[in-house]
Amino acid sequence: MLHFLRRRLPVAIRVALTVLTLSFLLTRLSGDLAISIAGPNASQEDIELIRSAYGLDRPLWVQYFDWLWRALQGDFGDSYFFKTRVARLIMERMPITMTLGLCGLFIALCVALPLGILAAVRENTWVDRSVLMVALIGQAMPSFWLGLILMVVLGLNLGWLPISGTGSWEHYVMPSIVLSFSAIPSLMRLTRSGMIEALASDYIRTARAKGLSRLSILVKHGFRNAAIPVVAIAAVQLGFMLGGSIVIETVFALHGVGYLAWESISKNDFPVVQAVVLVLALIYIGLTLLSDLLNAVLDPRLRSA
Amino acid sequence: MSALLDIEDLRVTFGGTAAVRGISLTVEKGETHCLVGESGCGKSVTSLAVMGLLAKGGKRDAARLSFAGDDIRDYNEAQMSRLRGDRMAMIFQEPMTSLNPAYTVGSQMTEVLRRHRGTPRAQAVDRAVELLTRVGITAPGLRLGQFPHQLSGGLRQRVMIAMALMCDPELLIADEPTTALDVTVQAQILRLLAELQKDLGLGILLITHDLGIVARVADRVSVMYAGEVVESAPTAELFRAPRHPYTRGLLSCVPVPGKVKRDEPLGSIPGVVPRIPPGFTGCAFRDRCSFAEAACAGTLPRRNVGPAHEMLCVLPEGVPA
Ligand SMILES: Nc1ncnc2c1ncn2[C@@H]1O[C@H](COP(=O)(O)OP(=O)(O)O)[C@@H](O)[C@H]1O
Ligand code: SF4
Ligand SMILES: [Mg+2]
C-alpha cells in the first residue's frame, strides 16, 4: 500500500503543479490584467497605479512564484466584486457543492448498481434491453433541460419541492437528481459488464458448486469483484459532477461553488474564477488518486503488489 | 439398494454440438468410477451436467438422474444448492481460476460449512486447518489468511480439494484433480480419498488422464469417446481385456496390466475427436478406426463382452486379443 502511494503520489503532484501553472498562464495570456481590473473608463495613470499596486509590473516569473507560493497556502487574493478574501468565499460555498455532489453520487449509485446487476443477471432479455435503453436516454438528456422539466413538474405543477434557493434540504433534492443522471449511465454500464464477466467466471461456478445462497453468489462473490472498477469510476465521476454543478447550481440558484463561478464569470471577477477552476481541478486530481487507492484497497492482487 | 449416483441416457447439447450423447453410468457408495478419454470427448460436460452447473447454452436431458435414490432431474437451483457442497461436491479442472480472487482461502473454505451446517466460525476454521493438513499443506494457518493469487497452482488445487471435502460429502466428482501436483502429494491425496471411502463410504466419479491413477484407484472404468461411453468394465477386466478399438488405442502404450507406469499419458491415436452435431448416427470413431466397415455407419449395438463388461461397437467380440 505504501509502495503504491509512493508511486502514485508524485504523479498526482506533478499534474497538480501543471494545472497551477496553466491556470496562472491563462489569466496572464488573456490580456492585460491591469486594464481589465481598472475598467473601461480608467485613465492611463490609473492603469499604471493598479499595475504597480497589484505587482503586475514585476517580471512574469517573479509574479508566478509569488502567486504559486500564496496559492499553495490557500491565499487566492481578494475578490474584485465581493470585496472579501477569495479563499473565504470558496470555503463558504464548498460545503453546498460537496453536499450536492455527494447526494448526486449517492442517488446515482442507488439507481445504477441494482439496475446494472439486474441487467447482467437477465442478460439479453427485455429487462436488460430496457435498462440499457434507459441508460441511453439518460445520457442523451442535457442536464439543464432535465432540470427545467423537474422544476415545472415537481416544483410548479405538483408543488412538492422548492424550485430555487439554498435554504433547506428540500432545495437539494431536484439538483441532486439532475446531477445523478449524468453519472448513472456509465456507472450502470460498468456494473453490468463487470457482473456479466464475474457471473461467467469459474469462481462463480465454484460458489454455486458450494451450494451458497443466490444472494451470496450474486453479491458476495459476483458483485464484490465487479465493484472494483465501479467504485474507482465513482470517485472520478464525483469529480465530473462537481464540475457539472456549475450548470445545475445556476439553473436551481443553489449558492454553491458552481453558482459562484457563474457569478464571477459574468462579473469579470478574475481571482474568483481562477480559484474556483483551480480548486475544482485539484479536487479532481485528488479524487483520481483516491480512485487508484480504492482500487488497490479493494483488489487484493494490487494491495500486495 | 439403489446406487449413490445413477445416470441413464444423459444428453447435453450446446447449440449445434452434441457434447454428451446418451451416457449411462452408476457410482456406488464407497466406489471409485473413473471416466477416461481424450480431451474434448465430454468428460467435464458430463460431470457439470450431473452437478447442474453447465455453462450458459448447455441443455441437459436424461432418462434417469438420481442421487441417493432421489430423482434430481427437475430440482430447481434452490434444491440443488442444498445438495451441492454438502452431500455432493465437485473439484474443477481449472484450479487457477476457480477460487475467488477477492477472498482469503480461509473465508472461502469456511463459508461452505457455515452455509450448510451453521458451524461457528472458530470450529469451521479448525475443520479447514484439519483438511489443509490432510491434503499435505504445511503451515495451514498461514495459508488460511492468504489470497488465491499468493498461492501456486498446486496449492490452489489442494485448497479446492480440501474445500470440496469440508462437509464430508457422499459423492465427490473430481475433474482431473491432481494434474498440477507432484507425485508425492498426488499419492497423499489419493490415500486421503481412499481413507474417506473406507471410513465414510464416499463415492467418487474421477476424471483423469493418468492411467497409473486409474489402475491404482478405480473400481470401474468407463471410456468415453465423442460424448458416449464406448466401453465400461471393472478396472482389472478392462486392463486385462480391452475390447473396443478406441480403448485399445488409449491403452496401446500400456499393454501389460499391473505394470502401468506413473504419469503414463493416454496412448495417442492419429486424428482428433470430431465435433458431433445432434442427430448423428453411427460410430463417431469410424474415421480413425482401423477396423471400420460399412456397418459402422448404422446404429451400433451395446453388448456384454465379459463379466460386467460392456462395449459399443459392431465387432461382436471387439478387437481380437
Ligand atoms: N461452454 C461450452 N459451450 C459450447 N460447447 C462446449 C462448452 N463446454 C464444452 N463444450 C463442448 O463439449 C465438448 C466436450 O468438452 P469437455 O467435456 O470439456 O471435454 P473433456 O472430455 O476434455 O472434459 C467440447 O468438444 C466442446 O465442443
Ligand atoms: S463401430 Fe466400427 S468404427 Fe466404431 S469402433 Fe467399432 S469397428 Fe471401429
Ligand atoms: Mg475436461
GROMACS .gro file of N, CA and C in nm, chain A residues 134-243:
model
  330
  134VAL      N    1  -3.280   0.292  -2.102
  134VAL     CA    2  -3.290   0.400  -2.004
  134VAL      C    3  -3.155   0.471  -1.990
  135ALA      N    4  -3.048   0.391  -1.991
  135ALA     CA    5  -2.914   0.449  -1.979
  135ALA      C    6  -2.886   0.542  -2.097
  136LEU      N    7  -2.926   0.497  -2.214
  136LEU     CA    8  -2.903   0.575  -2.335
  136LEU      C    9  -2.977   0.708  -2.329
  137ILE      N   10  -3.104   0.701  -2.288
  137ILE     CA   11  -3.185   0.822  -2.278
  137ILE      C   12  -3.125   0.917  -2.174
  138GLY      N   13  -3.084   0.859  -2.061
  138GLY     CA   14  -3.025   0.939  -1.955
  138GLY      C   15  -2.902   1.013  -2.003
  139GLN      N   16  -2.825   0.943  -2.086
  139GLN     CA   17  -2.701   1.003  -2.133
  139GLN      C   18  -2.728   1.115  -2.234
  140ALA      N   19  -2.836   1.097  -2.314
  140ALA     CA   20  -2.864   1.192  -2.421
  140ALA      C   21  -2.929   1.319  -2.369
  141MET      N   22  -2.980   1.315  -2.246
  141MET     CA   23  -3.059   1.427  -2.196
  141MET      C   24  -2.969   1.535  -2.135
  142PRO      N   25  -2.974   1.659  -2.188
  142PRO     CA   26  -2.893   1.767  -2.129
  142PRO      C   27  -2.944   1.797  -1.988
  143SER      N   28  -2.852   1.823  -1.895
  143SER     CA   29  -2.895   1.835  -1.756
  143SER      C   30  -2.979   1.961  -1.732
  144PHE      N   31  -2.949   2.071  -1.804
  144PHE     CA   32  -3.030   2.191  -1.777
  144PHE      C   33  -3.175   2.168  -1.821
  145TRP      N   34  -3.191   2.088  -1.928
  145TRP     CA   35  -3.324   2.060  -1.980
  145TRP      C   36  -3.402   1.971  -1.882
  146LEU      N   37  -3.334   1.866  -1.834
  146LEU     CA   38  -3.396   1.780  -1.733
  146LEU      C   39  -3.431   1.861  -1.610
  147GLY      N   40  -3.338   1.954  -1.573
  147GLY     CA   41  -3.362   2.039  -1.457
  147GLY      C   42  -3.489   2.122  -1.474
  148LEU      N   43  -3.505   2.179  -1.592
  148LEU     CA   44  -3.623   2.262  -1.617
  148LEU      C   45  -3.751   2.178  -1.611
  149ILE      N   46  -3.746   2.056  -1.667
  149ILE     CA   47  -3.865   1.969  -1.664
  149ILE      C   48  -3.904   1.938  -1.520
  150LEU      N   49  -3.803   1.901  -1.439
  150LEU     CA   50  -3.832   1.869  -1.299
  150LEU      C   51  -3.892   1.991  -1.228
  151MET      N   52  -3.835   2.109  -1.256
  151MET     CA   53  -3.886   2.231  -1.194
  151MET      C   54  -4.034   2.251  -1.226
  152VAL      N   55  -4.067   2.230  -1.353
  152VAL     CA   56  -4.205   2.252  -1.395
  152VAL      C   57  -4.297   2.149  -1.330
  153VAL      N   58  -4.255   2.021  -1.337
  153VAL     CA   59  -4.344   1.915  -1.289
  153VAL      C   60  -4.350   1.911  -1.136
  154LEU      N   61  -4.235   1.889  -1.073
  154LEU     CA   62  -4.233   1.870  -0.928
  154LEU      C   63  -4.250   2.002  -0.853
  155GLY      N   64  -4.196   2.108  -0.911
  155GLY     CA   65  -4.199   2.237  -0.843
  155GLY      C   66  -4.326   2.315  -0.868
  156LEU      N   67  -4.352   2.345  -0.995
  156LEU     CA   68  -4.465   2.432  -1.027
  156LEU      C   69  -4.599   2.358  -1.025
  157ASN      N   70  -4.607   2.245  -1.099
  157ASN     CA   71  -4.736   2.176  -1.110
  157ASN      C   72  -4.777   2.106  -0.981
  158LEU      N   73  -4.687   2.027  -0.926
  158LEU     CA   74  -4.722   1.949  -0.808
  158LEU      C   75  -4.695   2.025  -0.679
  159GLY      N   76  -4.602   2.120  -0.686
  159GLY     CA   77  -4.570   2.200  -0.568
  159GLY      C   78  -4.504   2.122  -0.455
  160TRP      N   79  -4.436   2.012  -0.489
  160TRP     CA   80  -4.374   1.929  -0.385
  160TRP      C   81  -4.243   1.986  -0.335
  161LEU      N   82  -4.169   2.050  -0.425
  161LEU     CA   83  -4.034   2.092  -0.390
  161LEU      C   84  -4.012   2.237  -0.432
  162PRO      N   85  -3.928   2.308  -0.356
  162PRO     CA   86  -3.894   2.445  -0.394
  162PRO      C   87  -3.814   2.444  -0.524
  163ILE      N   88  -3.835   2.543  -0.610
  163ILE     CA   89  -3.767   2.538  -0.739
  163ILE      C   90  -3.631   2.607  -0.739
  164SER      N   91  -3.607   2.695  -0.642
  164SER     CA   92  -3.472   2.750  -0.639
  164SER      C   93  -3.439   2.800  -0.499
  165GLY      N   94  -3.308   2.822  -0.477
  165GLY     CA   95  -3.262   2.870  -0.348
  165GLY      C   96  -3.179   2.766  -0.276
  166THR      N   97  -3.135   2.800  -0.152
  166THR     CA   98  -3.041   2.717  -0.081
  166THR      C   99  -3.088   2.683   0.059
  167GLY      N  100  -3.206   2.735   0.100
  167GLY     CA  101  -3.248   2.730   0.240
  167GLY      C  102  -3.249   2.596   0.310
  168SER      N  103  -3.312   2.492   0.253
  168SER     CA  104  -3.331   2.368   0.329
  168SER      C  105  -3.285   2.248   0.248
  169TRP      N  106  -3.294   2.131   0.312
  169TRP     CA  107  -3.255   2.008   0.242
  169TRP      C  108  -3.339   1.987   0.116
  170GLU      N  109  -3.463   2.037   0.120
  170GLU     CA  110  -3.550   2.016   0.005
  170GLU      C  111  -3.496   2.083  -0.122
  171HIS      N  112  -3.418   2.188  -0.100
  171HIS     CA  113  -3.359   2.256  -0.215
  171HIS      C  114  -3.256   2.170  -0.287
  172TYR      N  115  -3.207   2.067  -0.218
  172TYR     CA  116  -3.104   1.983  -0.279
  172TYR      C  117  -3.162   1.868  -0.360
  173VAL      N  118  -3.291   1.838  -0.339
  173VAL     CA  119  -3.346   1.716  -0.397
  173VAL      C  120  -3.339   1.717  -0.549
  174MET      N  121  -3.401   1.819  -0.609
  174MET     CA  122  -3.404   1.822  -0.756
  174MET      C  123  -3.265   1.834  -0.818
  175PRO      N  124  -3.181   1.928  -0.768
  175PRO     CA  125  -3.046   1.936  -0.828
  175PRO      C  126  -2.969   1.804  -0.817
  176SER      N  127  -2.984   1.735  -0.704
  176SER     CA  128  -2.912   1.607  -0.688
  176SER      C  129  -2.960   1.505  -0.789
  177ILE      N  130  -3.092   1.500  -0.808
  177ILE     CA  131  -3.147   1.405  -0.906
  177ILE      C  132  -3.091   1.436  -1.045
  178VAL      N  133  -3.095   1.563  -1.080
  178VAL     CA  134  -3.046   1.601  -1.213
  178VAL      C  135  -2.898   1.566  -1.227
  179LEU      N  136  -2.821   1.598  -1.122
  179LEU     CA  137  -2.677   1.571  -1.127
  179LEU      C  138  -2.650   1.421  -1.138
  180SER      N  139  -2.731   1.341  -1.068
  180SER     CA  140  -2.709   1.196  -1.068
  180SER      C  141  -2.726   1.139  -1.209
  181PHE      N  142  -2.812   1.200  -1.289
  181PHE     CA  143  -2.837   1.148  -1.423
  181PHE      C  144  -2.711   1.142  -1.508
  182SER      N  145  -2.620   1.236  -1.484
  182SER     CA  146  -2.500   1.236  -1.567
  182SER      C  147  -2.410   1.118  -1.534
  183ALA      N  148  -2.421   1.066  -1.410
  183ALA     CA  149  -2.331   0.958  -1.369
  183ALA      C  150  -2.395   0.820  -1.385
  184ILE      N  151  -2.528   0.816  -1.386
  184ILE     CA  152  -2.596   0.686  -1.387
  184ILE      C  153  -2.557   0.598  -1.508
  185PRO      N  154  -2.562   0.649  -1.631
  185PRO     CA  155  -2.536   0.560  -1.745
  185PRO      C  156  -2.401   0.489  -1.738
  186SER      N  157  -2.294   0.563  -1.711
  186SER     CA  158  -2.164   0.497  -1.713
  186SER      C  159  -2.148   0.400  -1.595
  187LEU      N  160  -2.198   0.441  -1.477
  187LEU     CA  161  -2.188   0.352  -1.362
  187LEU      C  162  -2.268   0.223  -1.387
  188MET      N  163  -2.384   0.240  -1.449
  188MET     CA  164  -2.470   0.125  -1.472
  188MET      C  165  -2.407   0.030  -1.574
  189ARG      N  166  -2.355   0.087  -1.682
  189ARG     CA  167  -2.296   0.001  -1.785
  189ARG      C  168  -2.175  -0.073  -1.730
  190LEU      N  169  -2.098  -0.004  -1.647
  190LEU     CA  170  -1.980  -0.067  -1.590
  190LEU      C  171  -2.019  -0.180  -1.494
  191THR      N  172  -2.123  -0.154  -1.414
  191THR     CA  173  -2.173  -0.258  -1.324
  191THR      C  174  -2.220  -0.378  -1.404
  192ARG      N  175  -2.295  -0.350  -1.509
  192ARG     CA  176  -2.350  -0.459  -1.591
  192ARG      C  177  -2.238  -0.543  -1.652
  193SER      N  178  -2.142  -0.476  -1.719
  193SER     CA  179  -2.040  -0.555  -1.787
  193SER      C  180  -1.952  -0.629  -1.686
  194GLY      N  181  -1.923  -0.563  -1.573
  194GLY     CA  182  -1.844  -0.630  -1.469
  194GLY      C  183  -1.916  -0.752  -1.415
  195MET      N  184  -2.047  -0.739  -1.394
  195MET     CA  185  -2.125  -0.850  -1.341
  195MET      C  186  -2.134  -0.964  -1.441
  196ILE      N  187  -2.150  -0.930  -1.569
  196ILE     CA  188  -2.160  -1.035  -1.670
  196ILE      C  189  -2.030  -1.116  -1.672
  197GLU      N  190  -1.919  -1.042  -1.665
  197GLU     CA  191  -1.790  -1.110  -1.664
  197GLU      C  192  -1.776  -1.198  -1.539
  198ALA      N  193  -1.813  -1.140  -1.425
  198ALA     CA  194  -1.800  -1.215  -1.299
  198ALA      C  195  -1.889  -1.339  -1.301
  199LEU      N  196  -2.012  -1.322  -1.347
  199LEU     CA  197  -2.106  -1.434  -1.340
  199LEU      C  198  -2.065  -1.550  -1.431
  200ALA      N  199  -1.985  -1.519  -1.535
  200ALA     CA  200  -1.940  -1.625  -1.625
  200ALA      C  201  -1.810  -1.688  -1.577
  201SER      N  202  -1.759  -1.641  -1.462
  201SER     CA  203  -1.625  -1.685  -1.421
  201SER      C  204  -1.629  -1.819  -1.350
  202ASP      N  205  -1.512  -1.879  -1.342
  202ASP     CA  206  -1.502  -2.008  -1.274
  202ASP      C  207  -1.530  -1.997  -1.125
  203TYR      N  208  -1.494  -1.882  -1.062
  203TYR     CA  209  -1.516  -1.876  -0.917
  203TYR      C  210  -1.664  -1.865  -0.882
  204ILE      N  211  -1.744  -1.814  -0.976
  204ILE     CA  212  -1.889  -1.815  -0.951
  204ILE      C  213  -1.942  -1.958  -0.963
  205ARG      N  214  -1.887  -2.033  -1.059
  205ARG     CA  215  -1.926  -2.173  -1.069
  205ARG      C  216  -1.889  -2.246  -0.939
  206THR      N  217  -1.771  -2.212  -0.884
  206THR     CA  218  -1.731  -2.273  -0.757
  206THR      C  219  -1.830  -2.236  -0.646
  207ALA      N  220  -1.868  -2.109  -0.643
  207ALA     CA  221  -1.963  -2.064  -0.540
  207ALA      C  222  -2.094  -2.143  -0.552
  208ARG      N  223  -2.137  -2.166  -0.676
  208ARG     CA  224  -2.260  -2.244  -0.695
  208ARG      C  225  -2.237  -2.389  -0.654
  209ALA      N  226  -2.119  -2.443  -0.688
  209ALA     CA  227  -2.088  -2.582  -0.652
  209ALA      C  228  -2.084  -2.600  -0.501
  210LYS      N  229  -2.059  -2.490  -0.428
  210LYS     CA  230  -2.057  -2.497  -0.283
  210LYS      C  231  -2.197  -2.486  -0.225
  211GLY      N  232  -2.294  -2.463  -0.311
  211GLY     CA  233  -2.433  -2.455  -0.264
  211GLY      C  234  -2.465  -2.327  -0.191
  212LEU      N  235  -2.389  -2.221  -0.219
  212LEU     CA  236  -2.416  -2.094  -0.150
  212LEU      C  237  -2.550  -2.036  -0.194
  213SER      N  238  -2.601  -1.944  -0.113
  213SER     CA  239  -2.731  -1.884  -0.147
  213SER      C  240  -2.716  -1.792  -0.268
  214ARG      N  241  -2.829  -1.766  -0.331
  214ARG     CA  242  -2.830  -1.681  -0.451
  214ARG      C  243  -2.773  -1.542  -0.420
  215LEU      N  244  -2.810  -1.492  -0.303
  215LEU     CA  245  -2.763  -1.359  -0.263
  215LEU      C  246  -2.610  -1.359  -0.248
  216SER      N  247  -2.559  -1.462  -0.182
  216SER     CA  248  -2.416  -1.471  -0.161
  216SER      C  249  -2.342  -1.485  -0.294
  217ILE      N  250  -2.400  -1.564  -0.385
  217ILE     CA  251  -2.335  -1.583  -0.515
  217ILE      C  252  -2.331  -1.451  -0.592
  218LEU      N  253  -2.445  -1.381  -0.594
  218LEU     CA  254  -2.454  -1.258  -0.674
  218LEU      C  255  -2.374  -1.144  -0.612
  219VAL      N  256  -2.394  -1.124  -0.482
  219VAL     CA  257  -2.337  -1.005  -0.420
  219VAL      C  258  -2.198  -1.032  -0.362
  220LYS      N  259  -2.190  -1.132  -0.273
  220LYS     CA  260  -2.062  -1.154  -0.206
  220LYS      C  261  -1.954  -1.195  -0.306
  221HIS      N  262  -1.988  -1.291  -0.393
  221HIS     CA  263  -1.885  -1.339  -0.486
  221HIS      C  264  -1.884  -1.264  -0.619
  222GLY      N  265  -2.001  -1.232  -0.672
  222GLY     CA  266  -2.006  -1.164  -0.802
  222GLY      C  267  -1.978  -1.016  -0.791
  223PHE      N  268  -2.064  -0.946  -0.719
  223PHE     CA  269  -2.054  -0.800  -0.717
  223PHE      C  270  -1.925  -0.751  -0.652
  224ARG      N  271  -1.877  -0.828  -0.554
  224ARG     CA  272  -1.753  -0.789  -0.487
  224ARG      C  273  -1.641  -0.766  -0.589
  225ASN      N  274  -1.636  -0.847  -0.693
  225ASN     CA  275  -1.534  -0.830  -0.795
  225ASN      C  276  -1.574  -0.727  -0.900
  226ALA      N  277  -1.701  -0.727  -0.936
  226ALA     CA  278  -1.748  -0.631  -1.036
  226ALA      C  279  -1.739  -0.489  -0.981
  227ALA      N  280  -1.744  -0.475  -0.848
  227ALA     CA  281  -1.749  -0.343  -0.786
  227ALA      C  282  -1.616  -0.268  -0.793
  228ILE      N  283  -1.508  -0.341  -0.810
  228ILE     CA  284  -1.376  -0.277  -0.802
  228ILE      C  285  -1.364  -0.161  -0.902
  229PRO      N  286  -1.387  -0.185  -1.032
  229PRO     CA  287  -1.381  -0.070  -1.125
  229PRO      C  288  -1.494   0.031  -1.103
  230VAL      N  289  -1.608  -0.016  -1.057
  230VAL     CA  290  -1.722   0.075  -1.037
  230VAL      C  291  -1.690   0.177  -0.929
  231VAL      N  292  -1.634   0.130  -0.819
  231VAL     CA  293  -1.600   0.221  -0.710
  231VAL      C  294  -1.496   0.322  -0.755
  232ALA      N  295  -1.399   0.272  -0.832
  232ALA     CA  296  -1.294   0.361  -0.880
  232ALA      C  297  -1.352   0.469  -0.970
  233ILE      N  298  -1.441   0.428  -1.060
  233ILE     CA  299  -1.501   0.525  -1.152
  233ILE      C  300  -1.594   0.620  -1.078
  234ALA      N  301  -1.659   0.570  -0.973
  234ALA     CA  302  -1.749   0.656  -0.896
  234ALA      C  303  -1.673   0.775  -0.839
  235ALA      N  304  -1.550   0.752  -0.793
  235ALA     CA  305  -1.470   0.861  -0.738
  235ALA      C  306  -1.440   0.964  -0.847
  236VAL      N  307  -1.407   0.914  -0.966
  236VAL     CA  308  -1.379   1.005  -1.077
  236VAL      C  309  -1.508   1.079  -1.118
  237GLN      N  310  -1.618   1.005  -1.119
  237GLN     CA  311  -1.747   1.065  -1.154
  237GLN      C  312  -1.782   1.181  -1.061
  238LEU      N  313  -1.748   1.164  -0.932
  238LEU     CA  314  -1.776   1.271  -0.837
  238LEU      C  315  -1.705   1.399  -0.881
  239GLY      N  316  -1.583   1.383  -0.933
  239GLY     CA  317  -1.510   1.498  -0.985
  239GLY      C  318  -1.584   1.564  -1.100
  240PHE      N  319  -1.630   1.481  -1.195
  240PHE     CA  320  -1.708   1.533  -1.307
  240PHE      C  321  -1.831   1.607  -1.256
  241MET      N  322  -1.896   1.548  -1.154
  241MET     CA  323  -2.021   1.603  -1.105
  241MET      C  324  -1.998   1.738  -1.039
  242LEU      N  325  -1.885   1.751  -0.968
  242LEU     CA  326  -1.855   1.881  -0.908
  242LEU      C  327  -1.839   1.986  -1.017
  243GLY      N  328  -1.777   1.944  -1.128
  243GLY     CA  329  -1.765   2.035  -1.242
  243GLY      C  330  -1.902   2.066  -1.300
   0.00000   0.00000   0.00000
